[in-house]
XYZ file of C-alpha atoms in Angstrom:
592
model
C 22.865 27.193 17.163
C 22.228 23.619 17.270
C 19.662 22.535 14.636
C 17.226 19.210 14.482
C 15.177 18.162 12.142
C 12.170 15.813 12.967
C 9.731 13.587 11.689
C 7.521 10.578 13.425
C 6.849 8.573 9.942
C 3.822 6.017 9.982
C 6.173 3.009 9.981
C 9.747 1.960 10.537
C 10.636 1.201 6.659
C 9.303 4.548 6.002
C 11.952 7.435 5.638
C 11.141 11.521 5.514
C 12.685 13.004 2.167
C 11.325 16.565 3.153
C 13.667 17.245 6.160
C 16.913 15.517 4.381
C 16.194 17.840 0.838
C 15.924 20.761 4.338
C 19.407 19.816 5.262
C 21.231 19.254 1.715
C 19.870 22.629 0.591
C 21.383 24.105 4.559
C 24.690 22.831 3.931
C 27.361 23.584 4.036
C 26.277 26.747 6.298
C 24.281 24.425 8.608
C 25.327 21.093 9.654
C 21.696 19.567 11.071
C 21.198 16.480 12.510
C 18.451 14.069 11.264
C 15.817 12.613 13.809
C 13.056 10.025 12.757
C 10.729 8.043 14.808
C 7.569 6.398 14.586
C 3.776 7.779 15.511
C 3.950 4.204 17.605
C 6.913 4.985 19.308
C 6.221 6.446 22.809
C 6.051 9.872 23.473
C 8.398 10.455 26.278
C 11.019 7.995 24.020
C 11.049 10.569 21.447
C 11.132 13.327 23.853
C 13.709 11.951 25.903
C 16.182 11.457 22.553
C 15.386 15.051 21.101
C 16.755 16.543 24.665
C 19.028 14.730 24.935
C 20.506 16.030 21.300
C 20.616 19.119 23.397
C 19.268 21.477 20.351
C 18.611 25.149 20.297
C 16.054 24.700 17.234
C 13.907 21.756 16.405
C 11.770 21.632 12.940
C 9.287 18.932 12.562
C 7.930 17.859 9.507
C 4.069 17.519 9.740
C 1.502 15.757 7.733
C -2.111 13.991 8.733
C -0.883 10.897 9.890
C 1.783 12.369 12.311
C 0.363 15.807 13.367
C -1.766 14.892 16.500
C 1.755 12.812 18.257
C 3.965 15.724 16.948
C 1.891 18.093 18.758
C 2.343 16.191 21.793
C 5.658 15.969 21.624
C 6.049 19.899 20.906
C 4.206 20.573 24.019
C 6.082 18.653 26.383
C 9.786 19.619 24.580
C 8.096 23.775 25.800
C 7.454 22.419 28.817
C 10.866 21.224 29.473
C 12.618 23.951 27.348
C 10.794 27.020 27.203
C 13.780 28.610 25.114
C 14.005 25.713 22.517
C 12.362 27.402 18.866
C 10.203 25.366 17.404
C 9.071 24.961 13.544
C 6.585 23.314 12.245
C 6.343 22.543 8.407
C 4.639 20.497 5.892
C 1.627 19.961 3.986
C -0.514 19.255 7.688
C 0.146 23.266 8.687
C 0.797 25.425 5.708
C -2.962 25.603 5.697
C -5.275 27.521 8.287
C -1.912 29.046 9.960
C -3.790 31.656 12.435
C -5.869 28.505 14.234
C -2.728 26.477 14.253
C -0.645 29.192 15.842
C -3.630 29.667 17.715
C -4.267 26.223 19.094
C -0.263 25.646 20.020
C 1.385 28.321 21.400
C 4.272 26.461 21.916
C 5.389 26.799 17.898
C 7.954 29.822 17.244
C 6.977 29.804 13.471
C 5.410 27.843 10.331
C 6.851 27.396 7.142
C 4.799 27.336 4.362
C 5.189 25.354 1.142
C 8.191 24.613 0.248
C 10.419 24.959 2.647
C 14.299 24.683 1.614
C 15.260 28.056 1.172
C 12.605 29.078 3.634
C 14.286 27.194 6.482
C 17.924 27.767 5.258
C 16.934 31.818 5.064
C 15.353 31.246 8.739
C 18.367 29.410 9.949
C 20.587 32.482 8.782
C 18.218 35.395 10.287
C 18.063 33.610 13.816
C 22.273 33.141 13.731
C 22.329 36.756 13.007
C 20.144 38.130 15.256
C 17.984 39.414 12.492
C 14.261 40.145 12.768
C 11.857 37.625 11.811
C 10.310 39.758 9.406
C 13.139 39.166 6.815
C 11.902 35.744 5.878
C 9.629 34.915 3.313
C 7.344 32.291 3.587
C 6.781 31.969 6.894
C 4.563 32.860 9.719
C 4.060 33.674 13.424
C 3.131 35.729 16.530
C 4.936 38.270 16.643
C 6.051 40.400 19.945
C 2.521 42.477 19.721
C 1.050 38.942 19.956
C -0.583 39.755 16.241
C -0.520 37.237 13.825
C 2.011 37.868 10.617
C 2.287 36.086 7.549
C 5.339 36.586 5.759
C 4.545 36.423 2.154
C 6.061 33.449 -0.197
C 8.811 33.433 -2.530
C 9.272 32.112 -6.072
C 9.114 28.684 -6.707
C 12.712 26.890 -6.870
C 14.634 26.288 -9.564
C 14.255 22.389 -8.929
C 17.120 21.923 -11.463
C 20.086 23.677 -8.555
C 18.904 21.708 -5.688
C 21.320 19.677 -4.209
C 20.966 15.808 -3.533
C 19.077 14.846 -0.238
C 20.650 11.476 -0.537
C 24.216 11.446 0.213
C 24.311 11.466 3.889
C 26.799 8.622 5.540
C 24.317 8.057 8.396
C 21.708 6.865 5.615
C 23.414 4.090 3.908
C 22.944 1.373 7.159
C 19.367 1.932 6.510
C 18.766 1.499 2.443
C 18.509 -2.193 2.508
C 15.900 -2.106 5.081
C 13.479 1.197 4.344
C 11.783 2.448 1.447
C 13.283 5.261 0.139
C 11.609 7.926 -1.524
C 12.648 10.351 -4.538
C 10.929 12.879 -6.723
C 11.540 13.936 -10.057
C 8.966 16.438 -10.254
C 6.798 18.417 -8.162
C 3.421 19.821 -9.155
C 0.731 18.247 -10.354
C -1.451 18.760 -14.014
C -4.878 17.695 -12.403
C -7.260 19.733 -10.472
C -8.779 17.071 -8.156
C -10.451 18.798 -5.677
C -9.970 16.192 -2.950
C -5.865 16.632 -3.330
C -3.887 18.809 -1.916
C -1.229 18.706 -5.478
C -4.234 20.231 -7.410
C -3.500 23.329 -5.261
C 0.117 23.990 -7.518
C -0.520 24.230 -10.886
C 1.749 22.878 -13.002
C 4.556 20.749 -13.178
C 8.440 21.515 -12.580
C 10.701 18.941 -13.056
C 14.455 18.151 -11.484
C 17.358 17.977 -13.085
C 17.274 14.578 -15.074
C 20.940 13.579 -14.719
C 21.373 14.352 -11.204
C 18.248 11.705 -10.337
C 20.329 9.141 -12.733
C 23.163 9.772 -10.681
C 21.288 9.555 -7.122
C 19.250 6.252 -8.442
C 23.030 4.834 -8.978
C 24.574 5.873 -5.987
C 21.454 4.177 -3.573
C 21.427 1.025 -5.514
C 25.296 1.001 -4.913
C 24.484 1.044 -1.257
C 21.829 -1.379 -1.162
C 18.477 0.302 -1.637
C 16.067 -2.406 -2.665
C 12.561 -0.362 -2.241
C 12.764 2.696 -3.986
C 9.495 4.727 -4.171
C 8.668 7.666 -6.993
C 6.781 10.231 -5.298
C 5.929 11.937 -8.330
C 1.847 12.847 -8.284
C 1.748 11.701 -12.113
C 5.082 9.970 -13.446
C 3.649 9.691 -16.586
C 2.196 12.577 -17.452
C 5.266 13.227 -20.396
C 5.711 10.279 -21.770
C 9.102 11.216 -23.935
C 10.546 11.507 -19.964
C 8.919 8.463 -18.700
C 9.933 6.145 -21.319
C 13.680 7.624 -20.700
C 13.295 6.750 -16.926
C 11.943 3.247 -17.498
C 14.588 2.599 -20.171
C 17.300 3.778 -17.555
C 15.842 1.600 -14.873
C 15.815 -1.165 -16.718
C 19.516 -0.739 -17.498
C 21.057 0.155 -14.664
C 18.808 -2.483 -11.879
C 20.295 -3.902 -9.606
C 18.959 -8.011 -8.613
C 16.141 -7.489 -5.784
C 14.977 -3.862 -6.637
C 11.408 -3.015 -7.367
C 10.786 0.667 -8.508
C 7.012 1.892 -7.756
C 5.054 4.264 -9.201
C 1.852 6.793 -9.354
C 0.654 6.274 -12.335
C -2.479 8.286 -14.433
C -3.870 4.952 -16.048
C -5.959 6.447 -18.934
C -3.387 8.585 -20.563
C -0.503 5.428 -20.310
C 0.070 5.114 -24.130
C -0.369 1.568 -25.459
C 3.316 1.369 -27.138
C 4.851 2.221 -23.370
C 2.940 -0.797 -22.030
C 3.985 -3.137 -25.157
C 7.620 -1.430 -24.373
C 7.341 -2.596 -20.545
C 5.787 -5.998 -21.062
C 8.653 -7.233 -23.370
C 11.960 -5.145 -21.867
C 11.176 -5.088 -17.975
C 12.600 -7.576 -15.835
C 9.295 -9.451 -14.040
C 8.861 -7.666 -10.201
C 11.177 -4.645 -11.332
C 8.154 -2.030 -11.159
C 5.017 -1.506 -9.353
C 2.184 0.615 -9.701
C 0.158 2.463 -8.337
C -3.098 3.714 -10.191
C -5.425 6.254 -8.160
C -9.296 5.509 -9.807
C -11.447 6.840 -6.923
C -14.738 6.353 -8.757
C -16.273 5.214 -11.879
C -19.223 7.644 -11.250
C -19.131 9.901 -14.064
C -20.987 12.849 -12.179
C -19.116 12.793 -9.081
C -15.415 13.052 -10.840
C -17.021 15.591 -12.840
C -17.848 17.634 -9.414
C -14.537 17.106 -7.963
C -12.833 17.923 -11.422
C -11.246 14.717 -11.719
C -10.665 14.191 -15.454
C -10.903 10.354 -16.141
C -11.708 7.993 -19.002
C -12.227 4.851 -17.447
C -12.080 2.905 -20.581
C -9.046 3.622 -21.272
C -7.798 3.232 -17.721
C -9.007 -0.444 -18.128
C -7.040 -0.513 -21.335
C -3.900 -0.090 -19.857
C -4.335 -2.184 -16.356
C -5.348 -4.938 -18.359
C -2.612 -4.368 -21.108
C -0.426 -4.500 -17.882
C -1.669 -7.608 -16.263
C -1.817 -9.381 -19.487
C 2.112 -8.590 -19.455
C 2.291 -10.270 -16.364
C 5.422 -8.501 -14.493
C 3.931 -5.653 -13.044
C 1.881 -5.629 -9.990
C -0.776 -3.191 -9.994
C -2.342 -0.985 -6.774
C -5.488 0.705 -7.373
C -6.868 2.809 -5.418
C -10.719 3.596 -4.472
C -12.140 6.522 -2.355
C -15.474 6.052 -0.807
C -17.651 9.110 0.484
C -16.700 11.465 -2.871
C -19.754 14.206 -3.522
C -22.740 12.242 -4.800
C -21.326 8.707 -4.642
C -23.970 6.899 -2.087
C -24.055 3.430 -1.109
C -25.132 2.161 -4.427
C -23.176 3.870 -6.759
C -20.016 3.466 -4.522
C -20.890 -0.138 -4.580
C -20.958 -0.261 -8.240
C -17.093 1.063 -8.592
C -16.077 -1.346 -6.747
C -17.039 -4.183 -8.706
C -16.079 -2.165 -11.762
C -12.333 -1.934 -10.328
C -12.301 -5.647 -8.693
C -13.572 -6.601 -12.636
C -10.169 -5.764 -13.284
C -8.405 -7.722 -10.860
C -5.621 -6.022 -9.554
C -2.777 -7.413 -7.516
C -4.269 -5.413 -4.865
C -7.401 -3.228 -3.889
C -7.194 -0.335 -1.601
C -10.234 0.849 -0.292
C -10.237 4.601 1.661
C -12.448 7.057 2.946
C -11.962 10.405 2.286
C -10.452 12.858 3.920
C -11.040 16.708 3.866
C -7.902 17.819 3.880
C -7.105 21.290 5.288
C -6.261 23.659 1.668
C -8.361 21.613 -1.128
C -11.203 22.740 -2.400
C -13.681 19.572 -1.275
C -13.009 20.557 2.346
C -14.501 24.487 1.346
C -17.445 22.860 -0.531
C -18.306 20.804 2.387
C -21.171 22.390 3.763
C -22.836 22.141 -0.414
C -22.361 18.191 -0.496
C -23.879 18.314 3.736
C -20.313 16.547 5.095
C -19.295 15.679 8.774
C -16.044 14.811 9.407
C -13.297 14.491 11.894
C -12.214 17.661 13.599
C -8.654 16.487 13.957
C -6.130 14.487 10.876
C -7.152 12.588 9.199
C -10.610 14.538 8.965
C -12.105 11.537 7.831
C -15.909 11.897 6.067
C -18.471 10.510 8.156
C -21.472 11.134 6.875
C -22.441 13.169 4.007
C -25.645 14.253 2.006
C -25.643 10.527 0.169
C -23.696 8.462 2.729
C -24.714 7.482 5.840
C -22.571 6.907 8.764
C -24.658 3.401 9.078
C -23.059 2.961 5.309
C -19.665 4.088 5.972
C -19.549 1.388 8.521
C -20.505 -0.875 6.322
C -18.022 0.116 3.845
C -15.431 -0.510 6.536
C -16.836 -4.075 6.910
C -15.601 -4.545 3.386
C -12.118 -2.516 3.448
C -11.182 -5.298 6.657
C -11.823 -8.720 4.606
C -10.778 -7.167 1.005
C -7.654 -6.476 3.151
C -6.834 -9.725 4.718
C -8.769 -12.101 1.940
C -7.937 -10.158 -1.502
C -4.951 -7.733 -1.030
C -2.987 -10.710 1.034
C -3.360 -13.487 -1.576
C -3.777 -15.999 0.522
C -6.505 -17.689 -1.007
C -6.951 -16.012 -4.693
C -8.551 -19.956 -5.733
C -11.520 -19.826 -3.458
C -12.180 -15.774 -3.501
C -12.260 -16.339 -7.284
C -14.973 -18.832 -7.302
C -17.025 -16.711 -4.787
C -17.007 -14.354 -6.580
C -18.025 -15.504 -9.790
C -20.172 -19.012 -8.914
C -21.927 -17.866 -5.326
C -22.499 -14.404 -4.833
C -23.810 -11.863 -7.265
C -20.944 -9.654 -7.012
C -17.772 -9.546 -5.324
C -18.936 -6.591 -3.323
C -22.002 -8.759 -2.232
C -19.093 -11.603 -1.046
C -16.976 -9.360 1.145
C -19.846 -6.687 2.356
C -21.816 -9.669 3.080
C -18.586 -11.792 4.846
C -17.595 -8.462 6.552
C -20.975 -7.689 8.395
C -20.331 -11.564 9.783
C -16.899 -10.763 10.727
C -17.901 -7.825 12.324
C -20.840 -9.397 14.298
C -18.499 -12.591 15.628
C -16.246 -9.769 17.355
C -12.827 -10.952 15.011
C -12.177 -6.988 13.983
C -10.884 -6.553 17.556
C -8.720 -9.789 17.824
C -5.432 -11.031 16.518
C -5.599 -13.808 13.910
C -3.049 -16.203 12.456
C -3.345 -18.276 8.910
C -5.095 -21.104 9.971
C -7.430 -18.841 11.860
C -8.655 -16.821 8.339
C -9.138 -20.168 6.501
C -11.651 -21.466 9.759
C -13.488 -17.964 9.857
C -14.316 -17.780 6.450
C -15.130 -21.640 6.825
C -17.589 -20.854 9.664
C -19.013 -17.671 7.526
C -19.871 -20.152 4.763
C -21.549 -22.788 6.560
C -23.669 -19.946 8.385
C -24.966 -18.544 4.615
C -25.517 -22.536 4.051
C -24.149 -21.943 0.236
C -25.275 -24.989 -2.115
C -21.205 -24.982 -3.335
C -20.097 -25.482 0.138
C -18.054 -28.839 -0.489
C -16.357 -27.346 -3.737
C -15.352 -24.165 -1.853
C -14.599 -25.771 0.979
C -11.942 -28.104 -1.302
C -10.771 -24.931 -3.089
C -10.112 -23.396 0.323
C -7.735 -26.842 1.585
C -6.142 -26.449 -2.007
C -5.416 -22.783 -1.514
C -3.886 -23.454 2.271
C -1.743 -26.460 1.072
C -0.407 -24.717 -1.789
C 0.427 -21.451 -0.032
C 2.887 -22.965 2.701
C 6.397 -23.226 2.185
C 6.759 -26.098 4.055
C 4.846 -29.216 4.856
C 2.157 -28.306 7.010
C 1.809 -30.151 10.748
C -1.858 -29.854 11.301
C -4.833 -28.559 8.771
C -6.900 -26.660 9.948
C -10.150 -28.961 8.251
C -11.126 -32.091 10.492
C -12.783 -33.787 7.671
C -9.205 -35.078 5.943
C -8.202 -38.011 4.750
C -7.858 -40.738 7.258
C -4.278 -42.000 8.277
C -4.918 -45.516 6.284
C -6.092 -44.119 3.635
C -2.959 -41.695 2.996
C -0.866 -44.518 3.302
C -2.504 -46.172 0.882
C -2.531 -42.903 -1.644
C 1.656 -43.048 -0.902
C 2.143 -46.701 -1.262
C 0.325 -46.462 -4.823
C 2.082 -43.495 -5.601
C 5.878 -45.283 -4.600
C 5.239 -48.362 -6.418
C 3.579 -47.265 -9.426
C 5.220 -43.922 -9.987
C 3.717 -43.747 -14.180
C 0.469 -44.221 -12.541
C 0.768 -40.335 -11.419
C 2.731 -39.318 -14.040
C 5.847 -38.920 -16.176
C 7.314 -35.775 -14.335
C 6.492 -37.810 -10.963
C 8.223 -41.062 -11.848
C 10.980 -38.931 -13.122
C 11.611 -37.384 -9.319
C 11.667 -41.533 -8.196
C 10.203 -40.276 -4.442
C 10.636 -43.318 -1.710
C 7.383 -44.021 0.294
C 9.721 -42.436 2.705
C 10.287 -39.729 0.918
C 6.747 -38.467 0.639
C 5.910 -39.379 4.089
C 7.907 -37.054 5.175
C 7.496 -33.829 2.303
C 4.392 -34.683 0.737
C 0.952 -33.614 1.967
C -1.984 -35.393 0.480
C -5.516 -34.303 0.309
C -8.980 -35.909 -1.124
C -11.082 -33.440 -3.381
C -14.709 -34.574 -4.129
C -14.365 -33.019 -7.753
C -11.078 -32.559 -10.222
C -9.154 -29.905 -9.009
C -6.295 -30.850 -11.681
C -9.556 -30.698 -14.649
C -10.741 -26.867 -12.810
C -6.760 -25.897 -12.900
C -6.825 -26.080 -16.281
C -10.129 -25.174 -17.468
C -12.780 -23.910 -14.871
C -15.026 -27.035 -14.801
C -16.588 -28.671 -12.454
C -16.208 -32.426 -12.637
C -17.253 -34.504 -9.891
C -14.658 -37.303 -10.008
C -13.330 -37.611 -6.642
C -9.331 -37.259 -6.874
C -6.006 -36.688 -4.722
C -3.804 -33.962 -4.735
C -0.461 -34.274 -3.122
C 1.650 -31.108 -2.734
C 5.276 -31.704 -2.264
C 7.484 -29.720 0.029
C 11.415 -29.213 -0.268
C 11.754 -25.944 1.953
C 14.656 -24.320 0.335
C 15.762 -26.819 -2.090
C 13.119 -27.256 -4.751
C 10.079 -25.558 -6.217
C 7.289 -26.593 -4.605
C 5.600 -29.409 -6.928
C 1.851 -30.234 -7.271
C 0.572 -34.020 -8.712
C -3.097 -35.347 -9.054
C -4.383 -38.732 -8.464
C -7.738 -39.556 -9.289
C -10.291 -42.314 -6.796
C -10.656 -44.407 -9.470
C -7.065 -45.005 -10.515
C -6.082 -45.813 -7.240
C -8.813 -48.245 -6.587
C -7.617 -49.738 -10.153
C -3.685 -49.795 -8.514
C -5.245 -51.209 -5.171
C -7.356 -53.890 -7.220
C -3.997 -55.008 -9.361
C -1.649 -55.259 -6.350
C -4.209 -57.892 -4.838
């Protein structure tokens, strides 16, 4: 019997390690062939492939992002096939199992939990003949049309499983997609919003075998490779011996990420890190959620924030590890306020980037059974998104949107770190007060539902300023040119400020620069530029205060000055140089 095995992941780059661990564990019994889409990909595209595979059984793997396209799919492959059997596993149906079964007849059985030697033990009864009764850990309707629920097995022996990353039709793809391995499963926490707090404890996999499978994909060009452990460091004997072996065997160009539990990071694995990684080798990822005491105590999230802030600022201080934290908005008792408060307590911290969620009562944890005690509504269908709760009005969930769109596209994207810093800190009382305030505006002018290019960010937070009529408008607005001239890679054709300098008086800013090179200073003179030369890779801006003096200190001073950015493309680093008004009226005044 021909077997597939199916996923639609959220994006291209992302790959499925659930169904490829499903057909290492079937082989060599089994040979399965590997399907992955996209949820973006059309429906009948997907369909049309899977037929055309001509399979007798089809598994999908199903989780909250992909369960409403998969179920679409399913129902059209009946329609077409009424013979095909159909699983469905996954975190997205191992919970609720009678309404699933319920809701899509078209599904011959569930799996549920973990599902290797579930599937290969299904696999074997349906070659045989055999009644589905023989196999544990499923369930489905059987020929009374009564529901049965096969009961689970043991947990695995994570230490025998066999690699899930050895396939030939894989390699192509490493360079390109993130891959994803695990070296444990489990989970020590009991967060009540998680689905992991449902297994207790942690198992781990063998630790030479992950060596050996972290060797072979950098061999074969895997660049982005993704620990899906729920808390890597939660030994940290075995996470000091995993960075110590990363940091050995890396390969130039890969970056290793993370989930890491911030407040029990030890101090002497950060110092460790900060003087033996390579800079960009690792990444993480650091779930906070909320700095509201009372509400992690309700959803039994365990979490000393001081010592969380110990370790992401130990990090950053290191400077080669970028840093992801994570916030949920809508947790039991967390209103508008308080929520607003964590985020300024986590943006204090300034990570390399911000995420902002809503969250989701997830079919299985123990928020979603409480949710009638904390008064939630939420989505019917994945991602059962919160929205509203005793606390948290819908009217302040949208507004919390407003601020997850601009943190997005103004924080998380770096594009202009110089001017969001000085917002933050010189106009607005708090950083939440900067982008809830800038993303009610964006909201109102209609830009959520348009496309936007680079120029178009810098103009729109331009024409938010000069709306709130800010008394810093002509420093921010000369942060903001800095931040677009010194973020291109190349010399840019057109600004997108109509208050530059004039075409005389750049020439004049060159011509000094040319002839009186020391004027600038030593480094410049050293690069001996042509007035051709900078003509054609230098862009040159007036400032009405000292950017070079706020560079290097954070002041203020209101001597007008030039700053000329010059572009190389590929050739060069990009190199900055200051000029100030009165020097070149001094070089103007001596050449006459």
């Amino acid at each position: 019997m021909k077997t597939v095995l199916a996923s639609l992941n959220a994006k291209y780059i992302h790959t499925n390690l659930a169904i490829r661990y499903l057909k290492a564990y079937a082989a060599p019994e089994f040979d399965i062939e590997l399907a992955e889409y996209t949820i973006k990909d059309p429906e009948m595209n997907i369909v049309t492939d899977l037929y055309n595979r001509k399979p007798d059984i089809i598994g999908f793997s199903c989780y909250i992002w992909n369960i409403e396209e998969t179920i679409r799919v399913v129902k059209m492959l009946k329609k077409i096939n009424p013979h095909l059997f159909i699983v469905l596993g996954g975190p997205e149906v191992t919970y609720d199992v009678p309404e699933w079964l319920e809701r899509l007849p078209e599904v011959d059985v569930i799996a549920l939990g973990e599902g290797e030697e579930t599937f290969k033990q299904l696999l074997e009864a349906l070659n045989r003949g055999d009644s589905l009764d023989t196999v544990f850990g499923i369930a489905y309707i059987n020929e009374e049309g009564k529901l049965k629920v096969n009961p689970q097995r043991n947990k695995l022996d994570l230490r025998s499983l066999p690699s899930p990353f050895r396939f030939k039709e894989d390699i192509p793809h490493l360079s390109k997609r993130v891959t994803y391995i695990e070296t444990s499963r489990g989970c020590p926490f009991s967060c009540q919003f998680c689905l992991s707090s449902i297994e207790v404890g942690v198992r781990y996999f063998d630790r030479e075998k992950i060596k050996a499978d972290i060797r072979y994909l950098m061999e074969n060009g895997a660049k982005t490779i993704k620990f899906v452990d729920r808390t890597f460091n939660i030994s940290r004997s075995y996470a000091m011996e995993m960075f110590q072996f990363l940091i050995d065997e890396h390969r130039p160009g890969t970056v290793f990420q993370f989930e890491i539990t911030g407040d029990i990071m030890r101090p002497e694995v950060i110092d460790f890190l900060n003087k033996e990684a390579p800079p960009g080798l690792f990444r993480f990822e650091i779930g906070v959620q909320s700095t509201n005491d009372h509400t992690n105590e309700l959803v039994k999230r365990r979490q000393n924030f001081e010592k969380l802030t110990r370790t992401v600022t130990m990090v950053k201080q290191g400077g080669k590890i970028d840093q992801h934290l994570d916030l949920i908005a809508g947790l039991p008792e967390e209103n508008y306020d308080s929520f607003r408060n964590t985020f300024n307590d986590v943006f204090a911290l300034r990570p390399e980037e911000l995420q902002l969620g809503f969250l989701k009562l997830l079919r299985g944890t123990g928020l979603r059974q409480d949710a009638k005690k904390y008064g939630y509504v939420y989505m019917e269908h994945a991602p059962y998104e919160m929205l509203s709760n005793k606390v948290l009005s819908f009217a302040e969930i949208i507004k919390i949107k407003q601020v997850e769109d601009v943190l997005e596209k103004y924080w998380n994207d770096h594009r202009m770190d110089l001017t969001i810093e000085y917002l933050v800190q010189h106009v607005y009382e708090t950083p939440f007060d900067f982008f809830q305030e800038f993303g009610a505006f964006w909201e109102k002018q209609g830009w959520s539902r348009i496309g936007h290019q680079l120029e178009d960010l810098f103009k729109r937070l331009n024409q938010f300023l000069i709306h709130q009529q800010i008394e810093q408008l002509s420093i921010v607005q000369g942060m903001m040119k800095w931040d677009y001239l010194t973020n291109q890679r190349y010399k840019p054709r057109h600004s997108w400020w109509k208050d530059g300098i004039s075409k005389e008086e750049k020439q004049q800013v060159i011509h000094s620069m040319a002839a009186n090179p020391s004027l600038v200073s030593r480094e410049f003179a050293i690069l001996s530029l042509s007035e051709k030369d900078l003509f054609k890779h230098a862009a040159v801006e007036r400032f009405p205060f000292s950017m070079e003096k706020y560079l290097e200190s954070g002041e203020i001073l209101f001597n007008p000055e030039y700053g000329v950015i010059i572009y190389n493309g590929d050739k060069m680093e990009k190199k900055t140089f200051f000029l100030s008004q009165k020097k070149l009226v001094h070089a103007l005044t001596a050449s006459i």
